[in-house]
């Protein structure tokens, strides 16, 4: 379906609105991906093998990066990449509080100590002064930079504000496949960049992740650690001429990607440019339809670089007449699915007890943004009429 729909053919007039159901997310699987999965199932090799190798090669070429190593999730990618920095046990790692909880768990599982940074309530990524303030209260050895919604966070500027170099930065690019910093794609900027291929992300595989890096040693480390720290994976051991022997040089984890998932990625990657174009057209359409609604703040456009439009996050401000939860409930009644990205981790009991009340304070803009943010449906297969319906309902429920 989507592969054939050109961006120009999007209808400009909405159909009359009736009772509709517009889910928050819907995963489209291309015919190429279905055929590739069928081939994998017929091949008799389901775990990591030739499809993973092919996906890694295609993904690295797509981003123009030296190395791409596939893993089972972005969460695993973050943990392994952070371990690969070989920092002292318990070293401080800066992270926004307003991020996905799994990304902060990954810092903990890597044996490191998260230091929470506030975010700018407009862009939803940290500003240099906020990084500077968090760095002044800690001794950061590394930083995780997250490109919220696909908005390009200024990696170099934030690293400098922490007194770090880009080699000390691991990017959480779960939203940032398609994000460019100036004219460089995310994936080539810092020491290691972690991608997610979870079912709702911009390149969906169901489950999956990758680490990209220009550093051969780090790539080799990720390759080893993703599969128990073993020096040779099963594909290499069982290949003709391969032997049973392997060594173990690191405390590995079990985070390899299966060939079934990799085949979906191989089948989806050629569609990604058109999907990205479509996301950007839909975001512009939202911008136009929602611009004049009082009490609604639209997502900012980056000053430089390109937004990947993984999410379209509006903020509901007091002039709207209903709060965010009220808006989400009213939209749900009208068949429109929405979501909230994210509950800042300092509001969860686990992180409060781990980090202490003081480390969970001075995060006012995160709290402010959290009370206002609402993610609207945005995916390449979103029907333009459905998008118009979402906009109309938002207008209708304002009081
Ligand atoms: C989805 C997401 C992750 C985790 O991705 P998985 O592949 O599901 O592990 C990490 N960080 C952010 C910001 C995310 O949105």
Tab-separated table of C-alpha atoms and ligand atoms in Angstrom:
chain	number	residue	atom	x	y	z
A	1	UNK	CA	0.000	0.000	0.000
A	2	UNK	CA	2.335	2.701	1.251
A	3	UNK	CA	5.046	1.873	-1.236
A	4	UNK	CA	2.761	2.926	-4.083
A	5	UNK	CA	1.187	6.008	-2.514
A	6	UNK	CA	3.073	9.066	-3.654
A	7	UNK	CA	3.239	11.981	-1.297
A	8	UNK	CA	1.757	14.254	-3.973
A	9	UNK	CA	-1.382	12.139	-4.195
A	10	UNK	CA	-2.492	12.952	-0.645
A	11	UNK	CA	-6.055	14.304	-0.875
A	12	UNK	CA	-6.438	17.902	0.238
A	13	UNK	CA	-10.093	17.851	1.288
A	14	UNK	CA	-11.373	15.783	4.208
A	15	UNK	CA	-14.255	13.364	3.775
A	16	UNK	CA	-17.268	14.199	5.966
A	17	UNK	CA	-16.442	13.040	9.471
A	18	UNK	CA	-18.449	10.258	11.044
A	19	UNK	CA	-17.547	7.818	13.754
A	20	UNK	CA	-13.998	6.823	13.071
A	21	UNK	CA	-11.322	4.930	14.833
A	22	UNK	CA	-7.828	6.319	14.435
A	23	UNK	CA	-5.352	4.186	16.365
A	24	UNK	CA	-2.320	5.877	17.896
A	25	UNK	CA	-0.002	3.556	15.982
A	26	UNK	CA	-0.299	0.941	13.280
A	27	UNK	CA	2.552	-1.173	11.916
A	28	UNK	CA	2.640	-1.705	8.190
A	29	UNK	CA	4.499	-4.754	6.829
A	30	UNK	CA	5.620	-4.557	3.204
A	31	UNK	CA	5.258	-7.412	0.717
A	32	UNK	CA	9.065	-7.542	0.451
A	33	UNK	CA	9.311	-8.101	4.211
A	34	UNK	CA	6.664	-10.847	4.106
A	35	UNK	CA	8.501	-12.589	1.261
A	36	UNK	CA	11.864	-12.233	3.027
A	37	UNK	CA	10.443	-13.728	6.237
A	38	UNK	CA	8.906	-16.624	4.291
A	39	UNK	CA	12.343	-17.334	2.800
A	40	UNK	CA	13.947	-17.311	6.242
A	41	UNK	CA	11.313	-19.709	7.580
A	42	UNK	CA	11.901	-22.022	4.624
A	43	UNK	CA	15.686	-21.841	4.983
A	44	UNK	CA	15.951	-23.712	8.262
A	45	UNK	CA	18.116	-20.979	9.853
A	46	UNK	CA	16.069	-18.754	12.176
A	47	UNK	CA	18.562	-17.280	14.635
A	48	UNK	CA	21.324	-14.754	13.799
A	49	UNK	CA	22.793	-15.574	10.392
A	50	UNK	CA	22.946	-14.251	6.832
A	51	UNK	CA	19.907	-11.953	7.174
A	52	UNK	CA	21.472	-10.185	10.149
A	53	UNK	CA	24.706	-9.719	8.189
A	54	UNK	CA	22.767	-8.389	5.210
A	55	UNK	CA	20.707	-6.021	7.337
A	56	UNK	CA	23.840	-4.688	9.037
A	57	UNK	CA	25.500	-4.022	5.683
A	58	UNK	CA	22.416	-2.287	4.254
A	59	UNK	CA	21.814	-0.236	7.396
A	60	UNK	CA	25.455	0.926	7.577
A	61	UNK	CA	25.341	1.890	3.893
A	62	UNK	CA	22.045	3.736	4.402
A	63	UNK	CA	23.586	5.952	7.093
A	64	UNK	CA	27.036	6.082	5.533
A	65	UNK	CA	28.577	4.808	8.759
A	66	UNK	CA	31.535	2.429	9.068
A	67	UNK	CA	29.940	-0.160	11.380
A	68	UNK	CA	26.392	-1.200	12.237
A	69	UNK	CA	25.900	-4.065	14.687
A	70	UNK	CA	22.376	-5.436	15.086
A	71	UNK	CA	21.045	-6.375	18.512
A	72	UNK	CA	17.685	-7.386	19.957
A	73	UNK	CA	16.567	-3.901	21.079
A	74	UNK	CA	17.642	-0.301	21.521
A	75	UNK	CA	17.666	-0.913	25.279
A	76	UNK	CA	20.250	-3.677	24.812
A	77	UNK	CA	22.161	-1.446	22.364
A	78	UNK	CA	22.411	1.299	24.998
A	79	UNK	CA	23.563	-1.068	27.735
A	80	UNK	CA	26.216	-2.722	25.568
A	81	UNK	CA	27.457	0.572	24.054
A	82	UNK	CA	27.774	2.088	27.547
A	83	UNK	CA	29.678	-1.001	28.764
A	84	UNK	CA	31.900	-0.592	25.705
A	85	UNK	CA	33.083	2.808	26.982
A	86	UNK	CA	34.804	0.833	29.799
A	87	UNK	CA	34.125	3.473	32.442
A	88	UNK	CA	34.850	2.856	36.109
A	89	UNK	CA	32.056	1.103	38.005
A	90	UNK	CA	29.458	3.609	39.228
A	91	UNK	CA	30.679	6.492	37.015
A	92	UNK	CA	28.189	9.328	36.441
A	93	UNK	CA	26.297	9.336	33.139
A	94	UNK	CA	24.106	12.308	32.219
A	95	UNK	CA	20.658	11.525	30.816
A	96	UNK	CA	17.469	13.516	30.378
A	97	UNK	CA	14.880	12.537	32.977
A	98	UNK	CA	12.177	12.867	30.350
A	99	UNK	CA	13.085	9.785	28.356
A	100	UNK	CA	12.012	6.174	28.098
A	101	UNK	CA	12.541	4.327	31.397
A	102	UNK	CA	14.404	1.507	29.604
A	103	UNK	CA	17.087	3.948	28.487
A	104	UNK	CA	17.855	4.831	32.127
A	105	UNK	CA	17.645	1.190	33.233
A	106	UNK	CA	20.325	0.518	30.607
A	107	UNK	CA	22.703	2.922	32.399
A	108	UNK	CA	22.051	1.087	35.682
A	109	UNK	CA	22.534	-2.350	34.080
A	110	UNK	CA	25.840	-1.133	32.609
A	111	UNK	CA	27.016	-0.599	36.208
A	112	UNK	CA	26.872	3.199	35.903
A	113	UNK	CA	25.071	5.970	37.756
A	114	UNK	CA	22.392	8.065	35.990
A	115	UNK	CA	22.479	11.824	36.611
A	116	UNK	CA	19.193	13.395	35.552
A	117	UNK	CA	19.154	16.490	33.340
A	118	UNK	CA	16.178	18.814	32.843
A	119	UNK	CA	14.829	19.545	29.359
A	120	UNK	CA	13.676	22.602	27.476
A	121	UNK	CA	9.878	22.620	27.661
A	122	UNK	CA	9.650	23.660	23.979
A	123	UNK	CA	12.090	21.309	22.238
A	124	UNK	CA	11.842	18.532	24.857
A	125	UNK	CA	15.627	18.040	24.692
A	126	UNK	CA	18.161	19.472	27.174
A	127	UNK	CA	19.682	22.925	26.658
A	128	UNK	CA	23.373	23.542	27.238
A	129	UNK	CA	22.683	25.483	30.469
A	130	UNK	CA	20.691	22.540	31.856
A	131	UNK	CA	23.499	20.090	31.010
A	132	UNK	CA	25.961	22.496	32.579
A	133	UNK	CA	23.874	22.650	35.786
A	134	UNK	CA	23.669	18.853	36.063
A	135	UNK	CA	27.399	18.495	35.312
A	136	UNK	CA	28.174	20.997	38.082
A	137	UNK	CA	26.470	18.701	40.624
A	138	UNK	CA	28.260	15.524	39.437
A	139	UNK	CA	31.388	14.215	37.751
A	140	UNK	CA	30.072	13.054	34.380
A	141	UNK	CA	32.159	10.474	32.541
A	142	UNK	CA	29.668	10.111	29.712
A	143	UNK	CA	26.338	11.358	28.463
A	144	UNK	CA	23.331	9.837	26.727
A	145	UNK	CA	21.795	12.263	24.221
A	146	UNK	CA	18.212	11.497	23.199
A	147	UNK	CA	16.617	13.070	20.128
A	148	UNK	CA	13.066	13.369	21.455
A	149	UNK	CA	10.397	12.737	18.818
A	150	UNK	CA	13.119	12.998	16.140
A	151	UNK	CA	14.095	16.603	16.970
A	152	UNK	CA	17.874	16.978	16.465
A	153	UNK	CA	19.514	17.544	19.853
A	154	UNK	CA	22.781	19.490	19.423
A	155	UNK	CA	25.169	16.673	20.365
A	156	UNK	CA	28.449	18.612	20.216
A	157	UNK	CA	27.127	21.621	22.103
A	158	UNK	CA	25.647	19.432	24.854
A	159	UNK	CA	28.844	17.376	25.141
A	160	UNK	CA	30.883	20.574	25.480
A	161	UNK	CA	28.505	21.894	28.152
A	162	UNK	CA	29.217	18.718	30.156
A	163	UNK	CA	32.975	19.093	29.674
A	164	UNK	CA	32.935	15.973	27.488
A	165	UNK	CA	33.815	15.149	23.889
A	166	UNK	CA	31.528	13.396	21.369
A	167	UNK	CA	33.595	10.258	22.069
A	168	UNK	CA	32.022	10.218	25.537
A	169	UNK	CA	28.505	10.413	24.085
A	170	UNK	CA	26.172	7.515	23.399
A	171	UNK	CA	23.096	8.609	21.469
A	172	UNK	CA	19.653	7.183	22.077
A	173	UNK	CA	18.385	7.430	18.504
A	174	UNK	CA	15.235	5.372	19.064
A	175	UNK	CA	13.327	8.345	17.571
A	176	UNK	CA	16.104	9.612	15.337
A	177	UNK	CA	16.375	7.360	12.319
A	178	UNK	CA	15.923	10.093	9.697
A	179	UNK	CA	17.150	12.928	11.940
A	180	UNK	CA	20.023	15.036	10.595
A	181	UNK	CA	22.257	17.310	12.620
A	182	UNK	CA	23.038	20.036	10.092
A	183	UNK	CA	23.534	17.760	7.100
A	184	UNK	CA	24.959	14.715	8.919
A	185	UNK	CA	22.586	11.847	9.686
A	186	UNK	CA	22.291	10.767	13.302
A	187	UNK	CA	24.340	7.578	13.449
A	188	UNK	CA	27.619	9.213	12.428
A	189	UNK	CA	27.959	11.949	15.037
A	190	UNK	CA	29.053	10.448	18.372
A	191	UNK	CA	31.012	7.440	19.631
A	192	UNK	CA	28.011	5.095	19.437
A	193	UNK	CA	24.426	5.585	18.309
A	194	UNK	CA	21.635	3.238	19.363
A	195	UNK	CA	18.584	2.627	17.174
A	196	UNK	CA	15.282	0.857	17.846
A	197	UNK	CA	13.320	-1.224	15.365
A	198	UNK	CA	10.452	-1.799	17.788
A	199	UNK	CA	7.030	-2.214	16.128
A	200	UNK	CA	6.092	1.480	16.303
A	201	UNK	CA	9.454	3.037	15.411
A	202	UNK	CA	10.331	4.556	12.032
A	203	UNK	CA	11.855	1.292	10.716
A	204	UNK	CA	9.681	-1.376	12.335
A	205	UNK	CA	10.778	-5.018	12.653
A	206	UNK	CA	8.622	-5.956	15.630
A	207	UNK	CA	11.677	-6.056	17.880
A	208	UNK	CA	15.266	-5.115	17.144
A	209	UNK	CA	18.001	-2.561	17.591
A	210	UNK	CA	21.439	-1.563	16.341
A	211	UNK	CA	24.605	0.215	17.423
A	212	UNK	CA	26.353	2.301	14.784
A	213	UNK	CA	29.910	3.505	15.275
A	214	UNK	CA	32.998	4.550	13.347
A	215	UNK	CA	35.127	2.713	15.955
A	216	UNK	CA	36.089	-0.828	14.829
A	217	UNK	CA	37.071	-1.914	18.341
A	218	UNK	CA	33.744	-0.798	19.813
A	219	UNK	CA	31.879	-2.564	16.971
A	220	UNK	CA	33.806	-5.773	17.678
A	221	UNK	CA	33.005	-5.410	21.388
A	222	UNK	CA	29.267	-5.079	20.666
A	223	UNK	CA	29.410	-8.072	18.284
A	224	UNK	CA	30.977	-10.211	21.017
A	225	UNK	CA	28.954	-9.011	24.002
A	226	UNK	CA	25.551	-9.297	22.262
A	227	UNK	CA	26.031	-13.092	22.228
A	228	UNK	CA	27.364	-14.113	25.657
A	229	UNK	CA	30.814	-12.634	24.975
A	230	UNK	CA	31.583	-15.545	22.647
A	231	UNK	CA	34.304	-14.964	20.073
A	232	UNK	CA	32.386	-16.710	17.244
A	233	UNK	CA	28.634	-16.909	16.724
A	234	UNK	CA	26.773	-20.058	15.685
A	235	UNK	CA	26.590	-19.007	12.019
A	236	UNK	CA	30.366	-18.808	11.876
A	237	UNK	CA	30.864	-22.007	13.907
A	238	UNK	CA	28.467	-24.103	11.814
A	239	UNK	CA	29.559	-22.670	8.441
A	240	UNK	CA	31.557	-25.043	6.225
A	241	UNK	CA	35.069	-25.157	7.618
A	242	UNK	CA	33.934	-23.692	10.938
A	243	UNK	CA	34.819	-25.586	14.095
A	244	UNK	CA	33.081	-25.848	17.434
A	245	UNK	CA	35.668	-23.814	19.333
A	246	UNK	CA	35.186	-20.328	20.723
A	247	UNK	CA	36.561	-18.166	23.495
A	248	UNK	CA	34.782	-15.926	26.026
A	249	UNK	CA	36.522	-12.640	26.756
A	250	UNK	CA	33.727	-10.517	28.281
A	251	UNK	CA	30.665	-10.916	30.502
A	252	UNK	CA	28.269	-11.022	27.591
A	253	UNK	CA	24.513	-10.689	27.440
A	254	UNK	CA	21.955	-12.472	25.257
A	255	UNK	CA	20.899	-9.732	22.861
A	256	UNK	CA	21.446	-11.049	19.343
A	257	UNK	CA	18.870	-10.294	16.635
A	258	UNK	CA	17.108	-13.200	14.904
A	259	UNK	CA	17.206	-13.643	11.128
A	260	UNK	CA	13.389	-13.496	11.138
A	261	UNK	CA	13.451	-9.926	12.465
A	262	UNK	CA	16.451	-8.935	10.344
A	263	UNK	CA	14.598	-10.094	7.206
A	264	UNK	CA	11.762	-7.686	8.012
A	265	UNK	CA	14.352	-4.917	8.289
A	266	UNK	CA	15.908	-5.858	4.937
A	267	UNK	CA	12.433	-5.764	3.387
A	268	UNK	CA	11.545	-2.403	4.978
A	269	UNK	CA	14.745	-0.395	4.561
A	270	UNK	CA	14.183	0.473	0.851
A	271	UNK	CA	10.807	2.006	1.845
A	272	UNK	CA	12.261	4.205	4.566
A	273	UNK	CA	12.957	7.332	2.444
A	274	UNK	CA	9.339	7.455	1.237
A	275	UNK	CA	8.037	6.747	4.757
A	276	UNK	CA	10.141	9.615	6.106
A	277	UNK	CA	8.842	11.954	3.407
A	278	UNK	CA	5.322	10.917	4.250
A	279	UNK	CA	5.847	11.547	8.000
A	280	UNK	CA	7.112	15.027	7.222
A	281	UNK	CA	4.139	15.798	4.931
A	282	UNK	CA	1.713	14.609	7.618
A	283	UNK	CA	3.482	16.720	10.269
A	284	UNK	CA	3.161	19.782	8.032
A	285	UNK	CA	-0.506	19.016	7.544
A	286	UNK	CA	-1.014	18.877	11.322
A	287	UNK	CA	0.878	22.187	11.621
A	288	UNK	CA	-1.460	23.858	9.163
A	289	UNK	CA	-4.681	22.441	10.593
A	290	UNK	CA	-3.823	23.096	14.244
A	291	UNK	CA	-1.955	26.411	14.040
A	292	UNK	CA	-4.875	28.630	15.051
A	293	UNK	CA	-6.197	26.584	17.990
A	294	UNK	CA	-5.705	28.537	21.210
A	295	UNK	CA	-4.148	26.549	24.035
A	296	UNK	CA	-2.340	24.193	21.702
A	297	UNK	CA	1.439	24.551	21.283
A	298	UNK	CA	2.782	22.788	18.209
A	299	UNK	CA	6.149	20.975	18.065
A	300	UNK	CA	8.981	23.380	17.176
A	301	UNK	CA	10.874	23.137	13.912
A	302	UNK	CA	14.630	22.633	14.291
A	303	UNK	CA	16.744	25.712	13.544
A	304	UNK	CA	19.263	23.496	11.751
A	305	UNK	CA	19.061	19.920	10.598
A	306	UNK	CA	16.105	17.665	9.894
A	307	UNK	CA	13.343	16.358	12.147
A	308	UNK	CA	12.585	12.615	11.776
A	309	UNK	CA	8.959	13.046	12.905
A	310	UNK	CA	8.849	9.831	14.876
A	311	UNK	CA	6.256	11.557	17.069
A	312	UNK	CA	4.043	14.597	16.691
A	313	UNK	CA	3.858	15.975	20.233
A	314	UNK	CA	1.558	18.902	21.005
A	315	UNK	CA	1.324	20.637	24.366
A	316	UNK	CA	-2.037	21.431	25.930
A	317	UNK	CA	-1.786	24.759	27.785
A	318	UNK	CA	-4.346	26.333	30.167
A	319	UNK	CA	-6.082	28.405	27.439
A	320	UNK	CA	-7.339	25.157	25.935
A	321	UNK	CA	-9.871	24.882	28.748
A	322	UNK	CA	-9.191	21.207	29.458
A	323	UNK	CA	-6.048	19.633	30.787
A	324	UNK	CA	-3.976	17.043	28.920
A	325	UNK	CA	-5.668	14.056	30.550
A	326	UNK	CA	-9.061	15.539	29.756
A	327	UNK	CA	-8.072	16.019	26.131
A	328	UNK	CA	-6.717	12.454	25.858
A	329	UNK	CA	-9.959	11.072	27.342
A	330	UNK	CA	-12.192	13.202	25.084
A	331	UNK	CA	-10.218	12.144	22.002
A	332	UNK	CA	-10.443	8.488	23.066
A	333	UNK	CA	-14.241	8.852	23.282
A	334	UNK	CA	-14.166	10.076	19.707
A	335	UNK	CA	-12.085	7.125	18.553
A	336	UNK	CA	-8.694	8.857	18.477
A	337	UNK	CA	-5.751	7.082	20.123
A	338	UNK	CA	-3.037	9.227	21.718
A	339	UNK	CA	-0.077	8.661	24.012
A	340	UNK	CA	2.236	10.516	26.406
A	341	UNK	CA	6.013	10.605	25.856
A	342	UNK	CA	7.307	10.318	28.502
A	343	UNK	CA	6.710	10.200	32.206
A	344	UNK	CA	10.046	11.646	33.440
A	345	UNK	CA	11.867	8.840	35.225
A	346	UNK	CA	12.292	10.932	38.404
A	347	UNK	CA	8.555	10.449	38.973
A	348	UNK	CA	8.886	6.650	39.227
A	349	UNK	CA	9.449	5.097	42.685
A	350	UNK	CA	12.394	2.954	41.551
A	351	UNK	CA	14.462	5.897	40.322
A	352	UNK	CA	13.537	8.063	43.329
A	353	UNK	CA	14.823	5.412	45.713
A	354	UNK	CA	17.897	4.664	43.580
A	355	UNK	CA	18.953	8.278	43.052
A	356	UNK	CA	17.504	10.041	46.085
A	357	UNK	CA	15.125	12.984	46.401
A	358	UNK	CA	17.795	15.646	45.783
A	359	UNK	CA	18.848	14.142	42.437
A	360	UNK	CA	15.158	14.034	41.493
A	361	UNK	CA	14.630	17.762	42.079
A	362	UNK	CA	15.332	20.833	39.868
A	363	UNK	CA	13.577	19.146	36.955
A	364	UNK	CA	10.834	21.745	36.712
A	365	UNK	CA	10.649	22.066	32.939
A	366	UNK	CA	10.398	18.266	32.644
A	367	UNK	CA	7.494	18.293	35.112
A	368	UNK	CA	5.861	21.198	33.284
A	369	UNK	CA	6.233	19.522	29.878
A	370	UNK	CA	5.055	16.173	31.241
A	371	UNK	CA	1.772	17.698	32.401
A	372	UNK	CA	1.128	19.167	28.935
A	373	UNK	CA	2.455	16.772	26.267
A	374	UNK	CA	0.206	14.669	24.084
A	375	UNK	CA	1.383	12.567	21.132
A	376	UNK	CA	-1.047	12.449	18.193
A	377	UNK	CA	-1.266	9.596	15.658
A	378	UNK	CA	1.583	9.863	13.111
A	379	UNK	CA	2.739	7.008	10.894
A	380	UNK	CA	3.276	6.581	7.147
A	381	UNK	CA	0.040	4.615	6.729
A	382	UNK	CA	-2.044	7.292	8.487
A	383	UNK	CA	-4.844	8.249	6.149
A	384	UNK	CA	-4.972	12.001	5.477
A	385	UNK	CA	-8.718	11.967	6.078
A	386	UNK	CA	-8.052	10.387	9.455
A	387	UNK	CA	-5.496	13.110	10.219
A	388	UNK	CA	-8.121	15.733	9.351
A	389	UNK	CA	-10.550	13.909	11.644
A	390	UNK	CA	-8.019	14.087	14.526
A	391	UNK	CA	-7.556	17.825	13.950
A	392	UNK	CA	-11.314	18.431	13.783
A	393	UNK	CA	-11.918	16.565	17.021
A	394	UNK	CA	-9.182	18.556	18.766
A	395	UNK	CA	-10.868	21.751	17.618
A	396	UNK	CA	-14.297	20.486	18.679
A	397	UNK	CA	-13.357	19.534	22.259
A	398	UNK	CA	-11.743	22.882	23.093
A	399	UNK	CA	-13.867	24.703	25.603
B	1	LIG	C1	11.503	2.832	22.179
B	1	LIG	C2	12.565	3.548	22.923
B	1	LIG	C3	13.655	2.886	23.488
B	1	LIG	C4	13.736	1.399	23.600
B	1	LIG	O1	13.697	0.743	22.388
B	1	LIG	P1	13.571	-0.853	22.399
B	1	LIG	O2	14.068	-1.226	21.020
B	1	LIG	O3	12.132	-1.172	22.604
B	1	LIG	O4	14.427	-1.368	23.478
B	1	LIG	C5	14.672	3.630	24.051
B	1	LIG	N1	14.616	4.974	24.085
B	1	LIG	C6	13.569	5.643	23.581
B	1	LIG	C7	13.589	7.131	23.642
B	1	LIG	C8	12.500	4.963	23.011
B	1	LIG	O5	11.446	5.629	22.541
